[in-house]
PDB file of C-alpha atoms and ligand atoms in Angstrom:
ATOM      1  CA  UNK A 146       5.685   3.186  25.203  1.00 43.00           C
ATOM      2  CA  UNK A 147       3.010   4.806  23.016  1.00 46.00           C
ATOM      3  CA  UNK A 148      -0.100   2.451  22.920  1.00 45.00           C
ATOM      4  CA  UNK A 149      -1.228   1.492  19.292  1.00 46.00           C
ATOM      5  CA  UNK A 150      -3.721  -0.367  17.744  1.00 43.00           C
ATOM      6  CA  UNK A 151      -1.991  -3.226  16.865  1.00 48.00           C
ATOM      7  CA  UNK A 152      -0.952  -3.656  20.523  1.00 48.00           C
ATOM      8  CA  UNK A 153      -3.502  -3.434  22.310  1.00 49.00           C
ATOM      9  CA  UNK A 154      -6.363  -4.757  19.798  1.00 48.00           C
ATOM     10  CA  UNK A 155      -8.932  -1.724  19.272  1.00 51.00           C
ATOM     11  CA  UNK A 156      -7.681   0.827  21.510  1.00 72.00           C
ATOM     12  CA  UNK A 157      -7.723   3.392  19.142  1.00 93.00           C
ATOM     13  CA  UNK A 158      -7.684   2.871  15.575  1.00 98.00           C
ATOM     14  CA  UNK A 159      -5.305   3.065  12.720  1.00 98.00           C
ATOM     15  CA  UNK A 160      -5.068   6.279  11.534  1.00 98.00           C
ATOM     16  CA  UNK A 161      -4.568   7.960   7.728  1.00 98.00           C
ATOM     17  CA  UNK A 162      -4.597  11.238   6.941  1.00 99.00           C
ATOM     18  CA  UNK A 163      -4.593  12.329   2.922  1.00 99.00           C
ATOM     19  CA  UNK A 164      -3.153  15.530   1.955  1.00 98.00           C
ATOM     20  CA  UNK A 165      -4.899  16.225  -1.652  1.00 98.00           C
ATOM     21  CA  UNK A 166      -5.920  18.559  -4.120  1.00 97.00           C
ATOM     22  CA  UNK A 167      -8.913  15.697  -4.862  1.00 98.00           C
ATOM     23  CA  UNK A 168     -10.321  14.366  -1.694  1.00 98.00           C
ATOM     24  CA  UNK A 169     -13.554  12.899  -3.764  1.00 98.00           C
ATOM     25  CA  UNK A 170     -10.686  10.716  -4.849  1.00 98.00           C
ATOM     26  CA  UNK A 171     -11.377   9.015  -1.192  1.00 98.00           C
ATOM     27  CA  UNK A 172     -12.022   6.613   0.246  1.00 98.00           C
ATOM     28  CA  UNK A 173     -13.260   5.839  -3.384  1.00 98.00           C
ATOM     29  CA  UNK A 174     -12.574   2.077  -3.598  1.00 98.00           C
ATOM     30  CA  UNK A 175     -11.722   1.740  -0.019  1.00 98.00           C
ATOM     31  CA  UNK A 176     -15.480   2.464   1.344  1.00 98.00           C
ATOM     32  CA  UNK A 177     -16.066  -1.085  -0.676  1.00 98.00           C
ATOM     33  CA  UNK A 178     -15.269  -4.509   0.769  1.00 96.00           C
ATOM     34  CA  UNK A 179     -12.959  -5.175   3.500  1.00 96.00           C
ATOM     35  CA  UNK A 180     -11.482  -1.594   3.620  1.00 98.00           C
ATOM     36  CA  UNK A 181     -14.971  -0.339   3.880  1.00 98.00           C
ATOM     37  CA  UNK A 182     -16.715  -2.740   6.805  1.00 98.00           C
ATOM     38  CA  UNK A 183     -13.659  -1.629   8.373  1.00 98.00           C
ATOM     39  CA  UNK A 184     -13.632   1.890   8.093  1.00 98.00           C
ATOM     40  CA  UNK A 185     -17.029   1.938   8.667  1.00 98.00           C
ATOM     41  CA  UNK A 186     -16.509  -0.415  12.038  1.00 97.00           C
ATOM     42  CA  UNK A 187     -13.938   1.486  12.975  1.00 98.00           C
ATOM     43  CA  UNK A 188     -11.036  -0.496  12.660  1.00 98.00           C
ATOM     44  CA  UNK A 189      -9.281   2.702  11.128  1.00 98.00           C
ATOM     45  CA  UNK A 190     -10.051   6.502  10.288  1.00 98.00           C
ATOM     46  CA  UNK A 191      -9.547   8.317   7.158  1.00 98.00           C
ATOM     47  CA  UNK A 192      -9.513  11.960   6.768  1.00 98.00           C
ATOM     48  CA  UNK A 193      -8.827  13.462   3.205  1.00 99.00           C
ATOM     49  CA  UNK A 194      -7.917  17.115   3.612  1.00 98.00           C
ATOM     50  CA  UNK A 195      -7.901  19.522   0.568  1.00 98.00           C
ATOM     51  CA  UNK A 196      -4.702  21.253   0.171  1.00 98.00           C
ATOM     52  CA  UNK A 197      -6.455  24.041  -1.582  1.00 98.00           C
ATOM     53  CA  UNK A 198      -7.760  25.469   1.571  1.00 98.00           C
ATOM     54  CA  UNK A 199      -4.528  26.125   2.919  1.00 98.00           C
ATOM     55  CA  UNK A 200      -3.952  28.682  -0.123  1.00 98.00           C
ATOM     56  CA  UNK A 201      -2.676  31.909   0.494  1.00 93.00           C
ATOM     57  CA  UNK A 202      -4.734  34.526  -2.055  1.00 96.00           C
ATOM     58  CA  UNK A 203      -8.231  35.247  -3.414  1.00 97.00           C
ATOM     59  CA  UNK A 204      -7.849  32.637  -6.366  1.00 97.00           C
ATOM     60  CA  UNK A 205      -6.708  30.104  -4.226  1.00 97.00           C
ATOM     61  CA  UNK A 206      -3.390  29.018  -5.797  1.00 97.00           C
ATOM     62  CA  UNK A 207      -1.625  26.032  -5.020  1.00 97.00           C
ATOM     63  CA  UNK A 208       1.232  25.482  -7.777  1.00 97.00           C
ATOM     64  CA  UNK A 209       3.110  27.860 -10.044  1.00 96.00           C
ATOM     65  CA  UNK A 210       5.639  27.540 -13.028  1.00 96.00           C
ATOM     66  CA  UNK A 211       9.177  26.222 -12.235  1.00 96.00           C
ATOM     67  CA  UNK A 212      12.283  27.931 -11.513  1.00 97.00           C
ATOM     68  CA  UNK A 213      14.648  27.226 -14.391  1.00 97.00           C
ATOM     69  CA  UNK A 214      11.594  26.329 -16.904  1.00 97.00           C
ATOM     70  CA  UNK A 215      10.589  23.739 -18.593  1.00 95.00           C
ATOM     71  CA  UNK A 216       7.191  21.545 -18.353  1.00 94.00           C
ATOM     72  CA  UNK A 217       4.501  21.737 -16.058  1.00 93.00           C
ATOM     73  CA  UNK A 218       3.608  22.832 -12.477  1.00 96.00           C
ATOM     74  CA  UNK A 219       4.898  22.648  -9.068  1.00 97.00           C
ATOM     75  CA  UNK A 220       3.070  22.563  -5.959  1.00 97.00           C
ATOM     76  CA  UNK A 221       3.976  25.719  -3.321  1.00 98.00           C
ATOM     77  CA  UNK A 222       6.087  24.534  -0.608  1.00 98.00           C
ATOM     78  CA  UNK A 223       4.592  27.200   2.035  1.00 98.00           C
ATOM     79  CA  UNK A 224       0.604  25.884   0.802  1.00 98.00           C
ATOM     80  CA  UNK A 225       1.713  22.490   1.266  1.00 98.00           C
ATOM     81  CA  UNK A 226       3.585  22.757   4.469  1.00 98.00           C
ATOM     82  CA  UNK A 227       0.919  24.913   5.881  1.00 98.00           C
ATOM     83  CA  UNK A 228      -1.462  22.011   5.162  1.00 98.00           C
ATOM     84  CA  UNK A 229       1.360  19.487   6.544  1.00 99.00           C
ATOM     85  CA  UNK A 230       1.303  21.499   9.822  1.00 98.00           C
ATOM     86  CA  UNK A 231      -1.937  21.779  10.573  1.00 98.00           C
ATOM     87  CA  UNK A 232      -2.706  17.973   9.822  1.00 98.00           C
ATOM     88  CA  UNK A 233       0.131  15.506  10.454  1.00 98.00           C
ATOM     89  CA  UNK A 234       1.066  15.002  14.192  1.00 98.00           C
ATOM     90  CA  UNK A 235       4.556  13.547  14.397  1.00 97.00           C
ATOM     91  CA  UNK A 236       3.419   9.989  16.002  1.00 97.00           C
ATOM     92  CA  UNK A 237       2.293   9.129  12.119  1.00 98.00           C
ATOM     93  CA  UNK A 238       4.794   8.233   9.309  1.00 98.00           C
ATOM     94  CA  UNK A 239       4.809  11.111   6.848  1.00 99.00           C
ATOM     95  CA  UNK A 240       4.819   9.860   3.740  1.00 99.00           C
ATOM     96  CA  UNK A 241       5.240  11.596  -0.183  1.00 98.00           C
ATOM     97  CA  UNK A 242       3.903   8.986  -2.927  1.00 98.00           C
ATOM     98  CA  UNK A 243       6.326   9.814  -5.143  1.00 97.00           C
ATOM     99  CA  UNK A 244       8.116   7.104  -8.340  1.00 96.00           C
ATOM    100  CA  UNK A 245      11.576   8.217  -6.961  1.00 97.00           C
ATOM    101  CA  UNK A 246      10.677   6.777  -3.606  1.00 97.00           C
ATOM    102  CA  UNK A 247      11.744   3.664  -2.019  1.00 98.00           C
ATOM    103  CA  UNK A 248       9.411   0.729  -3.662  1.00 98.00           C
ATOM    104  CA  UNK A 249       6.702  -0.678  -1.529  1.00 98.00           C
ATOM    105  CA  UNK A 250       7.008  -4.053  -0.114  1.00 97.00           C
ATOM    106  CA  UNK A 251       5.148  -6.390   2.300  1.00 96.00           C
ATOM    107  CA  UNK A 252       7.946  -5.439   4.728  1.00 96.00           C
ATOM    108  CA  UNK A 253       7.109  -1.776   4.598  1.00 98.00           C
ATOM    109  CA  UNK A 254       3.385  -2.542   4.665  1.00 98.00           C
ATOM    110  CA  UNK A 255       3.754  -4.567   7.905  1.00 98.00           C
ATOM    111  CA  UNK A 256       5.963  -1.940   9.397  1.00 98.00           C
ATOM    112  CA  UNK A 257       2.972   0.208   8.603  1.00 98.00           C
ATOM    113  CA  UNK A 258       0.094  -1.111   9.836  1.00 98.00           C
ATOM    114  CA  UNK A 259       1.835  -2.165  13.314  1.00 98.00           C
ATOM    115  CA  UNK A 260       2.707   1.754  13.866  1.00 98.00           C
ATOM    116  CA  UNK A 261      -0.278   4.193  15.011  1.00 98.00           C
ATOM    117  CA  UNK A 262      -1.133   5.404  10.990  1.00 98.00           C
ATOM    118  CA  UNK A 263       0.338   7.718   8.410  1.00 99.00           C
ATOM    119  CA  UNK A 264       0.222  11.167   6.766  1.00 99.00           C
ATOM    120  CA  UNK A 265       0.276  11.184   3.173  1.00 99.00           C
ATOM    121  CA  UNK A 266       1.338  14.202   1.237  1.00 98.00           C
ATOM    122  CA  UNK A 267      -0.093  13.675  -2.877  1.00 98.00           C
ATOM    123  CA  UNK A 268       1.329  15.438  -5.691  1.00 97.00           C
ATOM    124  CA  UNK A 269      -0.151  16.361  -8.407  1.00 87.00           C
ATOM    125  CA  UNK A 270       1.668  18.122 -11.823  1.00 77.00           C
ATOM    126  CA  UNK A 271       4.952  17.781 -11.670  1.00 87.00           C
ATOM    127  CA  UNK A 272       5.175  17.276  -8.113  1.00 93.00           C
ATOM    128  CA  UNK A 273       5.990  19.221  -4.957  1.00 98.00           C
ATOM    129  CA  UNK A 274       8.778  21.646  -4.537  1.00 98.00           C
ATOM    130  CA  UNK A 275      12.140  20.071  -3.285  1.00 98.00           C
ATOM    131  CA  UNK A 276      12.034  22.438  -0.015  1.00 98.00           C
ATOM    132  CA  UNK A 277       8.699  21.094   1.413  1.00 98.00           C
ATOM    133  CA  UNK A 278      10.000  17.843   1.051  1.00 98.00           C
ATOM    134  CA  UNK A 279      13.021  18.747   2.967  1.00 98.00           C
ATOM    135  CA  UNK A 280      12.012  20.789   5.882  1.00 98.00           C
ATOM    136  CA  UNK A 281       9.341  18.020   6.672  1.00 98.00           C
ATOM    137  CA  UNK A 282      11.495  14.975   6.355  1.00 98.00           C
ATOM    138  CA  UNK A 283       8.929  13.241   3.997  1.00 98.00           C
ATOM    139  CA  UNK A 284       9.888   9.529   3.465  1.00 98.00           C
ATOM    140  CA  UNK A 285       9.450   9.146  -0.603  1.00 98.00           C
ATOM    141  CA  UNK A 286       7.267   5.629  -1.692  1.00 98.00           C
ATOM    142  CA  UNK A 287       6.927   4.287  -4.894  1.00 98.00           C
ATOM    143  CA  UNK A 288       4.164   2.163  -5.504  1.00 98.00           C
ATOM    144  CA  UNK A 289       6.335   0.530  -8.950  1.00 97.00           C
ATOM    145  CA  UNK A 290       8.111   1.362 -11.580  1.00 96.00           C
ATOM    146  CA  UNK A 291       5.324   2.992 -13.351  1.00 96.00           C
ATOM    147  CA  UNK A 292       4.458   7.113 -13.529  1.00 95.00           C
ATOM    148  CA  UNK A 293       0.896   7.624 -11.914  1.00 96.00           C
ATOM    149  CA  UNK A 294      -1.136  11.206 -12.761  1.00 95.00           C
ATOM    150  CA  UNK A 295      -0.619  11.592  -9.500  1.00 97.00           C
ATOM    151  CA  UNK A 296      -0.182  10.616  -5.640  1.00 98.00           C
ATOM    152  CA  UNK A 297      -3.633   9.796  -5.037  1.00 98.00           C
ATOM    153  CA  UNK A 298      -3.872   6.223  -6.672  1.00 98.00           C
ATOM    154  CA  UNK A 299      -0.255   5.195  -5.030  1.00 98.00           C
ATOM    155  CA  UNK A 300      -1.887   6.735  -1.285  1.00 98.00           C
ATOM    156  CA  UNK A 301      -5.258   4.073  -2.258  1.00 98.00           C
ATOM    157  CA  UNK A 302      -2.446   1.391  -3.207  1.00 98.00           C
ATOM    158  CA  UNK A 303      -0.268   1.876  -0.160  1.00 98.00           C
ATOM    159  CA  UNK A 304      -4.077   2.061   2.364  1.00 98.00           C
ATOM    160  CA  UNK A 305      -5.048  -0.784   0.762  1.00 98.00           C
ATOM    161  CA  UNK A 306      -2.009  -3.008   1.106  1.00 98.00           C
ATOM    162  CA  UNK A 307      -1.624  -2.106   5.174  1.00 98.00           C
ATOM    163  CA  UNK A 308      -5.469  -1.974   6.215  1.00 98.00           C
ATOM    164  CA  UNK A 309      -6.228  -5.168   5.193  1.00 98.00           C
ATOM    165  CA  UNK A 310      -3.147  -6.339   8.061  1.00 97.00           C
ATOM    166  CA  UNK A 311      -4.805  -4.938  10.681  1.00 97.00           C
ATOM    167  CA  UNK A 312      -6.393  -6.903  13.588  1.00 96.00           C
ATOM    168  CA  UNK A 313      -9.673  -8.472  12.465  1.00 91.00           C
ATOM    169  CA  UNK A 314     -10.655  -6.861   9.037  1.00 95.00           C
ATOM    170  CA  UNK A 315      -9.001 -10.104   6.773  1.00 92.00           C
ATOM    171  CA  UNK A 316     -10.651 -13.169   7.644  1.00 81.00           C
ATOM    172  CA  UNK A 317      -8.427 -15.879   8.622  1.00 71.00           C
ATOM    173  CA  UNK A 318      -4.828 -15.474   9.976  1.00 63.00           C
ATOM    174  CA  UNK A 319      -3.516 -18.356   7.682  1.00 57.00           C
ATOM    175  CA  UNK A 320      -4.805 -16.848   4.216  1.00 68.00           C
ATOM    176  CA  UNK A 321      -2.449 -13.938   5.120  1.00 74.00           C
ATOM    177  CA  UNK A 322       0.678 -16.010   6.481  1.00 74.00           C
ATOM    178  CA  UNK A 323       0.353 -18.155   3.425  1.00 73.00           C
ATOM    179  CA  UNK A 324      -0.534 -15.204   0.379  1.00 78.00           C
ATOM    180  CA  UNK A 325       2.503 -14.389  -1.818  1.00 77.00           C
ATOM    181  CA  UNK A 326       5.481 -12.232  -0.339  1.00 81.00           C
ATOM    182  CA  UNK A 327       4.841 -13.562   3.763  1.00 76.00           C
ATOM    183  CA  UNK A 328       6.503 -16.713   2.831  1.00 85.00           C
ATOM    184  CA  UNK A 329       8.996 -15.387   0.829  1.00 93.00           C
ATOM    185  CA  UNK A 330       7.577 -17.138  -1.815  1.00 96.00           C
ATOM    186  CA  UNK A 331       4.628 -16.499  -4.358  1.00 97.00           C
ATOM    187  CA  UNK A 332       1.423 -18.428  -3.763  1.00 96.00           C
ATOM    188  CA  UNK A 333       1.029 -21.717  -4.994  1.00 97.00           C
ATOM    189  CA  UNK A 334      -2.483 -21.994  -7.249  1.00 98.00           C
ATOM    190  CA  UNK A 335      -5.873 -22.171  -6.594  1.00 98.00           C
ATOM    191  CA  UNK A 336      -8.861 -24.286  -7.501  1.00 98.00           C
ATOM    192  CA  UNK A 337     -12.327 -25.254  -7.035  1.00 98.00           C
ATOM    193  CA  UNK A 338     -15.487 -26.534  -8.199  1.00 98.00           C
ATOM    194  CA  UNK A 339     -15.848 -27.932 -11.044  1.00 98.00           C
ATOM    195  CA  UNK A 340     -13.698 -30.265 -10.481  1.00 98.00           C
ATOM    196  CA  UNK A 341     -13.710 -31.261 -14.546  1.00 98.00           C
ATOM    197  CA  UNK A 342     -14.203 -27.744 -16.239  1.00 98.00           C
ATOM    198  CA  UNK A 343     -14.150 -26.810 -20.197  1.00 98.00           C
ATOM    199  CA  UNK A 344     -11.985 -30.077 -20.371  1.00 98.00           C
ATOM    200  CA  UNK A 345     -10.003 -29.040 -17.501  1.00 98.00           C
ATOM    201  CA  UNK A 346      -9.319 -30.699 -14.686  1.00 98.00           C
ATOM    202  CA  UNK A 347      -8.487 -30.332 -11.120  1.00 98.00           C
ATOM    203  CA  UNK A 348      -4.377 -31.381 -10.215  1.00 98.00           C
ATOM    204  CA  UNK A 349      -5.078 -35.110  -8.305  1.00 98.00           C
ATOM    205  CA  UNK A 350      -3.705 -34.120  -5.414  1.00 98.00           C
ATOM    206  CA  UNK A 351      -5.858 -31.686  -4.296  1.00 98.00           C
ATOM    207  CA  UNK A 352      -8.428 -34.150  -4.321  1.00 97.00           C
ATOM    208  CA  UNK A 353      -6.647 -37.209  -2.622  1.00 97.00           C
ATOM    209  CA  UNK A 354      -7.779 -36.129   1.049  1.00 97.00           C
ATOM    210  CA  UNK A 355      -3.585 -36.183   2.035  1.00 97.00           C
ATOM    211  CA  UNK A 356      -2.987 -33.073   3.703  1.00 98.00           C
ATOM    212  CA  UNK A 357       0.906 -33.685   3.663  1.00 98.00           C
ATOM    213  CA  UNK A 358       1.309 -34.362  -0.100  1.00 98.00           C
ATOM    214  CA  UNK A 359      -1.345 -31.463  -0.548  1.00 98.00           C
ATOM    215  CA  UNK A 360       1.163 -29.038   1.472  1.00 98.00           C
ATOM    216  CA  UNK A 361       4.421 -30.594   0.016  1.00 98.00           C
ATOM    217  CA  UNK A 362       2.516 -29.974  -3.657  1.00 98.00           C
ATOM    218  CA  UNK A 363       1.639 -26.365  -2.413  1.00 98.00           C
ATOM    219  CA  UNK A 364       5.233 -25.556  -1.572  1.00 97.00           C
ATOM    220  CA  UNK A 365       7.025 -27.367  -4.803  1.00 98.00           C
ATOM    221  CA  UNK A 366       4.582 -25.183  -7.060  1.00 98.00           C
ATOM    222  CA  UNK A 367       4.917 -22.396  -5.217  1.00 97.00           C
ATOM    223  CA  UNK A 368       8.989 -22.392  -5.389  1.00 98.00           C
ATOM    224  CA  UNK A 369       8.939 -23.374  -8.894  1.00 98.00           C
ATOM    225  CA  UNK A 370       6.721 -20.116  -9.748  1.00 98.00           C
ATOM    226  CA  UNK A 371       8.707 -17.857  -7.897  1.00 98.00           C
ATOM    227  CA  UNK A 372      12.026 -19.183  -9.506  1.00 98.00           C
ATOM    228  CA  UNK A 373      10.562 -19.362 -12.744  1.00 98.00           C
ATOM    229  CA  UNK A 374       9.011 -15.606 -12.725  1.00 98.00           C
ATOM    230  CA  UNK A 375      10.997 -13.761  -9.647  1.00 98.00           C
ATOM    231  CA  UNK A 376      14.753 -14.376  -9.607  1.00 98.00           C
ATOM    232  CA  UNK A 377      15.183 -11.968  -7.100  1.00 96.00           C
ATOM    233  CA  UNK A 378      12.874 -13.440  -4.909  1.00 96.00           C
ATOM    234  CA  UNK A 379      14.096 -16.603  -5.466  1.00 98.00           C
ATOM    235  CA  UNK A 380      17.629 -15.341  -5.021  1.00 98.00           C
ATOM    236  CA  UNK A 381      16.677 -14.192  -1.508  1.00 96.00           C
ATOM    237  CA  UNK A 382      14.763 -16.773  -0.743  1.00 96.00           C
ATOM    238  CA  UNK A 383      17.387 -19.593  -1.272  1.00 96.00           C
ATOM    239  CA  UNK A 384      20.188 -17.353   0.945  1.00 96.00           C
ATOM    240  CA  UNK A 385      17.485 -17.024   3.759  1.00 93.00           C
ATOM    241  CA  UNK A 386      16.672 -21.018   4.008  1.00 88.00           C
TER     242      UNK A 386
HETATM  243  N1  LIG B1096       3.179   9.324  -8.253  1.00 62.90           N
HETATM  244  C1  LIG B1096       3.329   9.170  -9.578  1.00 62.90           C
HETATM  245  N2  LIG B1096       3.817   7.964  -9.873  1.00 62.90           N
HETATM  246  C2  LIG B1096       3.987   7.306  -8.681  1.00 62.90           C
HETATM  247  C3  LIG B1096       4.460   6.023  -8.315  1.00 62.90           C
HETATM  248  N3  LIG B1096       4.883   5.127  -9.218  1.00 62.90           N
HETATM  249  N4  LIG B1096       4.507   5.708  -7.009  1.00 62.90           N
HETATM  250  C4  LIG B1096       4.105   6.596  -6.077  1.00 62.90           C
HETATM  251  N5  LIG B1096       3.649   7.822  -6.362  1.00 62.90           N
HETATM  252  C5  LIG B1096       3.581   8.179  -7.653  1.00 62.90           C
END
């Protein structure tokens, strides 16, 4: 079996590769914080390649107007798969930020960050042409229901989300089995000192020194919020217990 981070602890690190027409876009907020210590540890790689150098003429074009009209450019399948093959190596998941993908869940984020790293492919315009997508198999994620300028902001969503899984770079193991989505359920709420602020005050409980009515208080609030706010987590939820 092929040996991966996860399995073996810091073999070799997680890797990302970002296909881009902006690579200043990276690691942008992921050389901060967590992301960043770990990146710069070297937890994980990152290596943003611009899909402009894989252009084919003297002005360096990487889209052109669409067959059948309408609005807006479309990015060259043969620039785009020429920067696909000389980048992606097939161990990775290659991915195409895209809002008619699949939505992004902690499920597929796990899956992620246990494998040995991904490709990303980032549109920009009006996205890539149909036949790149195609030939290379690219698995299409939405980061929401929401359209994005481009791929580049989903890609720092979707890197976010699975490096901060990976061995060592969050903390504590029970601040991740506990946070929203692990459970099942969203997270209960937080507080801390003050105790009394603006009038407000702290839910007894909390302060009472009983672990077991703290964690049975935990869990009631934290079904009640996702039943109140997420039917469809609740939904799922109820048919799993
Ligand atoms: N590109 C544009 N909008 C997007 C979205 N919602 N998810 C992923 N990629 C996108």
């Amino acid at each position: 079996m092929a040996e991966t981070g996860a399995e073996t602890g810091a073999a070799r690190p997680w890797s990302a590769v970002v296909l881009t027409l902006f690579p200043e876009m990276f690691p942008g907020p992921l050389g901060l914080s967590l992301a960043g210590k770990a990146l710069a540890e070297g937890v994980w790689t990152l290596d943003a390649v611009d899909i402009r150098g894989y252009a084919r003429d003297r002005h360096r074009t990487v889209d052109d107007t669409p067959f059948g009209g309408g609005a807006g450019m479309v990015m060259r399948p043969d620039v785009v798969s020429d920067a696909v093959a000389a980048n992606h190596t097939p161990e990775r998941r290659l991915i195409y930020p895209s809002p008619r993908g699949r939505v992004l869940d902690q499920a597929l984020v796990r899956e992620l960050a246990a494998g040995p790293g991904v490709t990303l492919v980032c549109g920009r315009y009006e996205g890539l042409d149909q036949r790149a997508i195609d030939a290379w198999s690219m698995e299409e994620v939405s980061v929401g229901d929401v359209v994005l300028s481009g791929g580049e902001p989903a890609a720092l969503v979707m890197l976010d989300a699975v490096v901060r899984l990976l061995p060592g770079v969050t903390g504590k193991a029970e601040s991740l089995a506990e946070e929203s989505f692990e459970t099942g359920l969203l997270e209960y709420p937080h507080y801390t000192r003050p105790q009394v602020w603006d009038g407000r005050t702290v839910p007894e409980v909390l302060v009472s020194g009983h672990h077991g009515r703290v964690a049975q208080w935990r869990r009631e609030q934290a079904e009640a919020i996702t039943r109140n706010r997420r039917p469809d987590l609740w939904a799922r939820y109820v048919e799993k217990e």
